PDB file of C-alpha atoms in Angstrom:
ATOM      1  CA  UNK A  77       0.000   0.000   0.000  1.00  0.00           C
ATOM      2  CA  UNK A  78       1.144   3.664  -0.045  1.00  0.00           C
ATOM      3  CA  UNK A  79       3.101   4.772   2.792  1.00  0.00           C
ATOM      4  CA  UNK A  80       5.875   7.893   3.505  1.00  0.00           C
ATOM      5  CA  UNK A  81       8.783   7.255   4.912  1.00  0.00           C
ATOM      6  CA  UNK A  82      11.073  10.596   6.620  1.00  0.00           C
ATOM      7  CA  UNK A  83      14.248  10.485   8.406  1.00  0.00           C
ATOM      8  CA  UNK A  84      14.085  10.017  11.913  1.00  0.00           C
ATOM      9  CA  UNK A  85      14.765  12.979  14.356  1.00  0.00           C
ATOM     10  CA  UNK A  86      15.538  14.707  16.498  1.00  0.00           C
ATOM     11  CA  UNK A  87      17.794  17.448  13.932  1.00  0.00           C
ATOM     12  CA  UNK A  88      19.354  20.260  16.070  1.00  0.00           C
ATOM     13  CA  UNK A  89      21.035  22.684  14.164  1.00  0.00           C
ATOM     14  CA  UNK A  90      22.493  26.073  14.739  1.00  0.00           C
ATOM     15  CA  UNK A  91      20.657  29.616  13.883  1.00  0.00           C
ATOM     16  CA  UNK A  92      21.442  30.195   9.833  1.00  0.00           C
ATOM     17  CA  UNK A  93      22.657  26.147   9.000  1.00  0.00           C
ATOM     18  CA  UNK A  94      21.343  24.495   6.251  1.00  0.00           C
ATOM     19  CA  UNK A  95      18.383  21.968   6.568  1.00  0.00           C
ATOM     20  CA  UNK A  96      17.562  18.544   4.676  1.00  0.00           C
ATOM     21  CA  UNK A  97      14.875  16.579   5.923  1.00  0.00           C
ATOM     22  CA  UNK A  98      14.746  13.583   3.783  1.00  0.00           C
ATOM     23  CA  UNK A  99      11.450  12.246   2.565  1.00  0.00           C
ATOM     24  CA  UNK A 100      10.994   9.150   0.735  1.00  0.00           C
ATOM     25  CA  UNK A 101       7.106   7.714  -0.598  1.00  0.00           C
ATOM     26  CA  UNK A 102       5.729   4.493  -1.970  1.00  0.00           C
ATOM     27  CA  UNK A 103       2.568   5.048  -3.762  1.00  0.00           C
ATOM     28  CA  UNK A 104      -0.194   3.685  -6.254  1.00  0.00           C
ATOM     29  CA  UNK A 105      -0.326   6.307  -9.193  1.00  0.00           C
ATOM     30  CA  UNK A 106       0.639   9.729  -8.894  1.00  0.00           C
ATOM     31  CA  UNK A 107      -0.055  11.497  -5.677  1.00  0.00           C
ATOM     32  CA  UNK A 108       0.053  14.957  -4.799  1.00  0.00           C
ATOM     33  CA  UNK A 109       2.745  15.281  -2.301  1.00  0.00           C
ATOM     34  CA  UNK A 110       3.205  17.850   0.913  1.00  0.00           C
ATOM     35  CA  UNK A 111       5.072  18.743   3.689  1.00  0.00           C
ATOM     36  CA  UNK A 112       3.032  19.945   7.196  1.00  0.00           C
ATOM     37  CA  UNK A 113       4.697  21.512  10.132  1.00  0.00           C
ATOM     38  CA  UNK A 114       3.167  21.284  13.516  1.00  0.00           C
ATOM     39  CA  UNK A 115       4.388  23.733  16.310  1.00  0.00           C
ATOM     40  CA  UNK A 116       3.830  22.318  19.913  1.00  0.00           C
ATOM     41  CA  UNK A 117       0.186  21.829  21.287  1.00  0.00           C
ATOM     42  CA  UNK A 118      -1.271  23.206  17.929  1.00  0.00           C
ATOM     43  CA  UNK A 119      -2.792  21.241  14.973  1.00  0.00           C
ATOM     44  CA  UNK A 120      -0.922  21.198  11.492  1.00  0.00           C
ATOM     45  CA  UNK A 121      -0.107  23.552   8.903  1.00  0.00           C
ATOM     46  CA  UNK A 122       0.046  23.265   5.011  1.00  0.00           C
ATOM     47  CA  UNK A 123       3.462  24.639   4.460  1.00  0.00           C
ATOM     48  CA  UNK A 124       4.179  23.582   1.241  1.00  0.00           C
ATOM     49  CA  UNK A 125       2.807  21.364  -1.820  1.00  0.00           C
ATOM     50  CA  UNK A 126       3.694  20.003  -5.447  1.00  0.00           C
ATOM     51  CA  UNK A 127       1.261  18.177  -7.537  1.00  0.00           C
ATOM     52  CA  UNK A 128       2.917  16.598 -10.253  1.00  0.00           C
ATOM     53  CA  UNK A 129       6.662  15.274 -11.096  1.00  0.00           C
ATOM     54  CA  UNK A 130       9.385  17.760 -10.966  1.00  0.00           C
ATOM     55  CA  UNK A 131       7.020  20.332  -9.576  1.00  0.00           C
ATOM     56  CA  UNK A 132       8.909  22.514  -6.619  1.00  0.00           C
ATOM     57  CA  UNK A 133       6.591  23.636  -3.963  1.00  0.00           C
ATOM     58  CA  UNK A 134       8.289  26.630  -1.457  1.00  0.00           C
ATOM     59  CA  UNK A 135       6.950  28.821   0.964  1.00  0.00           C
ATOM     60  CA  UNK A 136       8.467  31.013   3.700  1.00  0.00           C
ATOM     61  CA  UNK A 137      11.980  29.591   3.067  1.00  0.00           C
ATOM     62  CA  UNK A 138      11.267  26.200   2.462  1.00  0.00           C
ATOM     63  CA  UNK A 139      11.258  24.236  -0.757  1.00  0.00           C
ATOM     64  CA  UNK A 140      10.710  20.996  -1.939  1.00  0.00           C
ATOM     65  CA  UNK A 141      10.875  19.218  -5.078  1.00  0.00           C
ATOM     66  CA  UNK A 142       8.578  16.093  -6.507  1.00  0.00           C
ATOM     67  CA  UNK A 143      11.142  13.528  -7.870  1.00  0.00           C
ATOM     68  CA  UNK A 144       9.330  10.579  -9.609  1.00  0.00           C
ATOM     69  CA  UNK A 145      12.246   9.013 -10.636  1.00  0.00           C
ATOM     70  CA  UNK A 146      13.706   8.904  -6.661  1.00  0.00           C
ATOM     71  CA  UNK A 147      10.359   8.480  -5.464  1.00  0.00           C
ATOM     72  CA  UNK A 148      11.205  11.744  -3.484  1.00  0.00           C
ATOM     73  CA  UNK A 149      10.237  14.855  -1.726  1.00  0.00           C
ATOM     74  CA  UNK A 150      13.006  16.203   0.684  1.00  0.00           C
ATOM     75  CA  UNK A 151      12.508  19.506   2.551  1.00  0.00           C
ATOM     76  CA  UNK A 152      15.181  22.058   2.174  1.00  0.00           C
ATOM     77  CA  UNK A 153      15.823  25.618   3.773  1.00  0.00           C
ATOM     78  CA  UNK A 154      19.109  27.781   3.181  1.00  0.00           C
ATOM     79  CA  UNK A 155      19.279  29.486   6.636  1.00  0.00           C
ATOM     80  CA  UNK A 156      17.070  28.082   9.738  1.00  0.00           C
ATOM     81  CA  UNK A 157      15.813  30.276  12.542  1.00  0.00           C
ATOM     82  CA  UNK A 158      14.998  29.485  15.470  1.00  0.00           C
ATOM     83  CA  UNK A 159      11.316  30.136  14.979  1.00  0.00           C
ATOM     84  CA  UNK A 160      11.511  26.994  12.485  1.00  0.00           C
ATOM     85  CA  UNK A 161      11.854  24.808  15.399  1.00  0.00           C
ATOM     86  CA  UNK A 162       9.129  22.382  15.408  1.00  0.00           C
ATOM     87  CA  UNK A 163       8.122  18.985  14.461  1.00  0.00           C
ATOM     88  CA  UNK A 164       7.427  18.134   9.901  1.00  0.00           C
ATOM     89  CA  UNK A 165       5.345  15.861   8.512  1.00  0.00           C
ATOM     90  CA  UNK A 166       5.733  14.487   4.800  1.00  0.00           C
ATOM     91  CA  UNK A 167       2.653  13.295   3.758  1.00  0.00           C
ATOM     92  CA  UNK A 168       0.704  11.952   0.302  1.00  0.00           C
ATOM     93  CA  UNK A 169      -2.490  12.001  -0.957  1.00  0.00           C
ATOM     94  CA  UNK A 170      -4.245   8.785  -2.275  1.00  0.00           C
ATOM     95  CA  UNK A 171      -5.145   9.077  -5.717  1.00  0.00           C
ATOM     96  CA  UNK A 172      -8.694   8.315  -5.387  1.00  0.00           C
ATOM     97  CA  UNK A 173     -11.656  10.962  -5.061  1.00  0.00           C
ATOM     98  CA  UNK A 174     -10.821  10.803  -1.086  1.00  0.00           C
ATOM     99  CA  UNK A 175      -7.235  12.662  -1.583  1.00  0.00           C
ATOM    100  CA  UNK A 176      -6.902  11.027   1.627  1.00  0.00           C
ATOM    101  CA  UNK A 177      -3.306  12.073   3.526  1.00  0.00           C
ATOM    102  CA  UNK A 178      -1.119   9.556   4.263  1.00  0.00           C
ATOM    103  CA  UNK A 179       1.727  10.847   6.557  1.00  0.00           C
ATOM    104  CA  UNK A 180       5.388   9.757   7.939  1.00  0.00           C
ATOM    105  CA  UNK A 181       6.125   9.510  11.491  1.00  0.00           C
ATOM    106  CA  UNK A 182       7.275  13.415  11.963  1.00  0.00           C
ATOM    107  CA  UNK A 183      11.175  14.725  12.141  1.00  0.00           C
ATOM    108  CA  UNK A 184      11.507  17.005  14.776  1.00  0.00           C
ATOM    109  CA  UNK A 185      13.443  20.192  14.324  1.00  0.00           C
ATOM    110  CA  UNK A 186      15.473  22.054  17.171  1.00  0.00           C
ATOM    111  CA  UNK A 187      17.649  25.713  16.020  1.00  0.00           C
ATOM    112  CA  UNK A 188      19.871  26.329  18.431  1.00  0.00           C
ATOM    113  CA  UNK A 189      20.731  30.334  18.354  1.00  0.00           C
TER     114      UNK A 189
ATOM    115  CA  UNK B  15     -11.962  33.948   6.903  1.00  0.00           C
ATOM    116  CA  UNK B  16     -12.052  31.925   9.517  1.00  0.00           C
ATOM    117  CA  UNK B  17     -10.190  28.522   9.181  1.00  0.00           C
ATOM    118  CA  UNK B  18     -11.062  25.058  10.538  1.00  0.00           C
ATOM    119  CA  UNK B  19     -12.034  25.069  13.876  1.00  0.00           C
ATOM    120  CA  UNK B  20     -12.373  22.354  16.575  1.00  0.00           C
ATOM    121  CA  UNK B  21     -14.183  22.102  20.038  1.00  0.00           C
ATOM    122  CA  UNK B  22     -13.884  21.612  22.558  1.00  0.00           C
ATOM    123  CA  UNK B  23      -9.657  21.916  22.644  1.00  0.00           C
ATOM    124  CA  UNK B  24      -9.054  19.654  25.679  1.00  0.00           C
ATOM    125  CA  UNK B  25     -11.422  16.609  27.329  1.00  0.00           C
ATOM    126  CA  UNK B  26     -11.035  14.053  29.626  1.00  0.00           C
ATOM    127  CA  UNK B  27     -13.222  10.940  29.982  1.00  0.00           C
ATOM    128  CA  UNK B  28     -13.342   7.659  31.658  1.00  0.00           C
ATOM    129  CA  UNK B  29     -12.938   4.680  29.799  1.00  0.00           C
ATOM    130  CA  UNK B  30     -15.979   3.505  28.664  1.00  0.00           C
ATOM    131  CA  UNK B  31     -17.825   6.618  28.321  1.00  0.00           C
ATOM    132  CA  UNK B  32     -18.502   8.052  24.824  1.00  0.00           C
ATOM    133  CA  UNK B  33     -17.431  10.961  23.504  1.00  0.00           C
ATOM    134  CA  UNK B  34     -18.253  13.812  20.965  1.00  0.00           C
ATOM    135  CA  UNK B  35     -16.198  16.255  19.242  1.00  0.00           C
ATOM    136  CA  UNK B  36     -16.870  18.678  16.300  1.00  0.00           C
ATOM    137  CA  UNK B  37     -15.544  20.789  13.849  1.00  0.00           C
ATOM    138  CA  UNK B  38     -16.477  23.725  11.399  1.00  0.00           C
ATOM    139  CA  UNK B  39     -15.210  23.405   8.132  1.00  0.00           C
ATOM    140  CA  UNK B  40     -12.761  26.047   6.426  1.00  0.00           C
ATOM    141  CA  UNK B  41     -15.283  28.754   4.075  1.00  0.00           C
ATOM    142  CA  UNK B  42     -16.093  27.611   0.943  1.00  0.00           C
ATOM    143  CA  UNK B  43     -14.793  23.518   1.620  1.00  0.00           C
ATOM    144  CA  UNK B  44     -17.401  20.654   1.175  1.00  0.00           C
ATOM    145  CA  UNK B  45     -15.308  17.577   2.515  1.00  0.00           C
ATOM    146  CA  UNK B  46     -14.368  16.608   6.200  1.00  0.00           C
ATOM    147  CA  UNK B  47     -11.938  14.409   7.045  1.00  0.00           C
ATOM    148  CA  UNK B  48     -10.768  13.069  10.745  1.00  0.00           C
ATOM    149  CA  UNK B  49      -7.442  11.975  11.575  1.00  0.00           C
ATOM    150  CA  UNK B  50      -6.385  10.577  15.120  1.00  0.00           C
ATOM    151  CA  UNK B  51      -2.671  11.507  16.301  1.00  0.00           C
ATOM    152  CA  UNK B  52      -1.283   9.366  19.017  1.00  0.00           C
ATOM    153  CA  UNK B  53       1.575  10.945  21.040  1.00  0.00           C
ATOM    154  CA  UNK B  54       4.823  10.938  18.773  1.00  0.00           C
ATOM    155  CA  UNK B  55       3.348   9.780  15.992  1.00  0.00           C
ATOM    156  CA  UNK B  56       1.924  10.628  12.097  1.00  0.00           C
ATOM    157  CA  UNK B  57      -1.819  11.341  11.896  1.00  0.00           C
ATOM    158  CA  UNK B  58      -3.926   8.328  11.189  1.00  0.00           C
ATOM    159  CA  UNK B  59      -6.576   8.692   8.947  1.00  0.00           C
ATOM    160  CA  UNK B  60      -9.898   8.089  10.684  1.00  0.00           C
ATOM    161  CA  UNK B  61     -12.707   8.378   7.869  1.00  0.00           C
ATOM    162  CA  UNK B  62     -13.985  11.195   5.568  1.00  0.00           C
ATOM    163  CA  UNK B  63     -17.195  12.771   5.091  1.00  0.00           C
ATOM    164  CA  UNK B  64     -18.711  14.319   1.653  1.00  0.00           C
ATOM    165  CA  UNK B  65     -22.593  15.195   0.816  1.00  0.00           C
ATOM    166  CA  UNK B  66     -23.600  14.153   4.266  1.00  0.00           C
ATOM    167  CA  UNK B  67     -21.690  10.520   3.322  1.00  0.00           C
ATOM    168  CA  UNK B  68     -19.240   8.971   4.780  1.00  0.00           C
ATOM    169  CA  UNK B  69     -16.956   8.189   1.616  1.00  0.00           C
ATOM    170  CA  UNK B  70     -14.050   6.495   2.914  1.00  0.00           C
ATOM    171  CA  UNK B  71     -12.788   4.791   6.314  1.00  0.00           C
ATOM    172  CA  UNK B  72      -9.617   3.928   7.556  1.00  0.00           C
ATOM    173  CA  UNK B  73      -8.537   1.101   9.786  1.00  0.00           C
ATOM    174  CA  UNK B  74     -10.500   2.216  12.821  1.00  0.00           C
ATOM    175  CA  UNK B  75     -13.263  -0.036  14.588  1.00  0.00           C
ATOM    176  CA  UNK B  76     -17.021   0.756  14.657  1.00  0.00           C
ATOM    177  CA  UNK B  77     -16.520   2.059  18.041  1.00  0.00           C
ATOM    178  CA  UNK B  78     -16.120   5.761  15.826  1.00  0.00           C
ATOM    179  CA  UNK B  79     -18.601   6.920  14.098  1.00  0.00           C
ATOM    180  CA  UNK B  80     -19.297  10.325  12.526  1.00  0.00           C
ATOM    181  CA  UNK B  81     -21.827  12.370  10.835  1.00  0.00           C
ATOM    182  CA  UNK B  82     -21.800  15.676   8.377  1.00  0.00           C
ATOM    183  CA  UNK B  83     -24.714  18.115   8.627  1.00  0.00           C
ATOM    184  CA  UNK B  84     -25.985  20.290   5.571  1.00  0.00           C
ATOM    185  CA  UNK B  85     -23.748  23.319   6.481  1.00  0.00           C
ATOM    186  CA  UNK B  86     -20.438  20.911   6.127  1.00  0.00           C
ATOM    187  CA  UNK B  87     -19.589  20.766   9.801  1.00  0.00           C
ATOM    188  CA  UNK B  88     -19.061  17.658  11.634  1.00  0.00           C
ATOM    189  CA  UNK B  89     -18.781  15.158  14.681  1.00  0.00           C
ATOM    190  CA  UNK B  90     -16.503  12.917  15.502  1.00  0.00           C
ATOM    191  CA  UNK B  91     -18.153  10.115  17.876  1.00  0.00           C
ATOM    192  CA  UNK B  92     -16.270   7.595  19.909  1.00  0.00           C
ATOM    193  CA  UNK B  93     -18.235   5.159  21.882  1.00  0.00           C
ATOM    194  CA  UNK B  94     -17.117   2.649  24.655  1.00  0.00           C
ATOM    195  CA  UNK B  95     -13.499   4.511  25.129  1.00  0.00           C
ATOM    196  CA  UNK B  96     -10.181   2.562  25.182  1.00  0.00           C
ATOM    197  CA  UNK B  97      -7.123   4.098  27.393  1.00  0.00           C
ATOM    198  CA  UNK B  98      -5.356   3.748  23.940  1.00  0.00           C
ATOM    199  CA  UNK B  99      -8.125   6.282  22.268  1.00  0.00           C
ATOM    200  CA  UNK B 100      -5.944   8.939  24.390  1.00  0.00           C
ATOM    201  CA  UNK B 101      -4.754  10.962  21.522  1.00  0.00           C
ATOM    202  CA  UNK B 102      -5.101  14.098  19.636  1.00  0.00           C
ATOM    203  CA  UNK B 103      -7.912  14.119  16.789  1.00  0.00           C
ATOM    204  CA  UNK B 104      -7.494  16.271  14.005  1.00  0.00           C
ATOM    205  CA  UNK B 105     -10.068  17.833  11.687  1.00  0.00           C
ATOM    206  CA  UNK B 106      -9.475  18.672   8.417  1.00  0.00           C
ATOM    207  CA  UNK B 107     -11.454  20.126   5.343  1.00  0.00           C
ATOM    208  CA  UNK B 108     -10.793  20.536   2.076  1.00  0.00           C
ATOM    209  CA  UNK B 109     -12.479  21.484  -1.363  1.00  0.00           C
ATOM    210  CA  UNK B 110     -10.368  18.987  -3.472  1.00  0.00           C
ATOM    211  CA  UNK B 111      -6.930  17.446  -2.670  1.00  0.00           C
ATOM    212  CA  UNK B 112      -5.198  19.891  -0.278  1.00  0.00           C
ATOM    213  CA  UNK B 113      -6.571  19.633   3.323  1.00  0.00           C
ATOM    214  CA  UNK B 114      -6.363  22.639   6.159  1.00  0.00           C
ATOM    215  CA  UNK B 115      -6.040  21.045   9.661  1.00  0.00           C
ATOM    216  CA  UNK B 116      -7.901  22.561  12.818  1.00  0.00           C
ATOM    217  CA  UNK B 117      -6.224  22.854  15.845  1.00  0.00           C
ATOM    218  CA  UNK B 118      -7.261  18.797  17.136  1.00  0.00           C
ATOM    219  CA  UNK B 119      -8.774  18.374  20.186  1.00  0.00           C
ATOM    220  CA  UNK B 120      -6.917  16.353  23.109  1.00  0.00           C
ATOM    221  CA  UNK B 121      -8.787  13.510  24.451  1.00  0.00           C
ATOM    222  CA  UNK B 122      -7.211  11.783  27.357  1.00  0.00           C
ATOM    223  CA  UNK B 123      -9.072   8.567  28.981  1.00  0.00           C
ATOM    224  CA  UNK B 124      -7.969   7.759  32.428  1.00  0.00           C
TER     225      UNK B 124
END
């Protein structure tokens, strides 16, 4: 079945470093792929999206390209702040009418200043 | 606009009892979908609702159960609660594939 798999946390990292969090998917079709961050005690946000093969999504920093042919969908940023420290979910939708999310476990983020 | 939102925010029950919790879709979005997050964890699809329906379920028992009223909102029912039901459950709506998450609710069972 379809599933997401992310690298395993926690990543600490220093004010201004360079983040990868590695996302990896196994899916039926062609899913629409995304990347949700989720700050402590609140629900999840929609940070960024791509629906199609070699699509990037990016918002506030972030980016994230779909590669087909790596089954792929890592989560980049040049220069982390400390406000980026929270937990990110890589997740896929099924590509039946229910666009369904399937998510990974969650790769916590710590920036150290 | 106001996003998805989610009451109540916190609950506690005993196990056994059964619980309800709701949620107001985002403006505009027709489909409601429910996700359960245990602590640590990925969200777990629960089931989704469209036109009133439920159209899909995940791997959860009958013990949930939900319903969708005309204006799109929605309840999320759990009957006979299991300690293991402890978790955070997440609403989210959507008008086609990309979903907008409400705050959850936590529901601990002692």
């Amino acid at each position: 079945g379809d599933s997401v798999t992310q690298m395993e946390g926690p990543v600490t990292l220093s004010e201004e470093a360079f983040l990868t969090i590695n996302c990896t998917y196994t899916a039926t079709g062609y899913p629409s792929l995304f990347w949700y961050v989720q700050y402590p005690g609140e629900g999840l946000q929609l940070l960024l999206k791509a629906t199609k093969a070699d699509d990037k999504g990016s918002n506030k920093g972030f980016e994230a390209t779909y590669r087909k042919e790596t089954t792929s969908f890592h989560l980049e940023k040049g220069s982390v702040q400390v406000s980026d420290s929270a937990v990110y979910f890589c997740a896929l939708s099924v590509t039946d009418s229910s666009y369904k999310l399937i998510f990974g476990s969650g790769t916590r983020l710590l920036v150290r200043p | 606009d106001a996003g998805v939102t989610q009451s109540p925010t916190h609950l506690i029950k005993t196990r056994g009892q059964q619980v309800t919790l709701r949620c107001s879709p985002k403006s505009g979005h027709d489909t409601v979908s429910w996700y359960q997050q245990a602590l640590g964890q990925g969200p777990q699809f629960i089931f989704q609702y469209y036109e009133e329906e439920e159209r899909q379920r995940g791997n959860f028992p009958d013990r949930f159960s939900g319903h969708q009223f005309p204006n799109y909102s929605s309840e999320l029912n759990v009957n006979a609660l299991l300690l293991g039901d402890s978790a955070l459950y997440l609403c989210a709506s959507s008008l086609r594939s990309a979903q907008y998450f409400g705050p959850g609710t936590r529901l601990t069972v002692t």
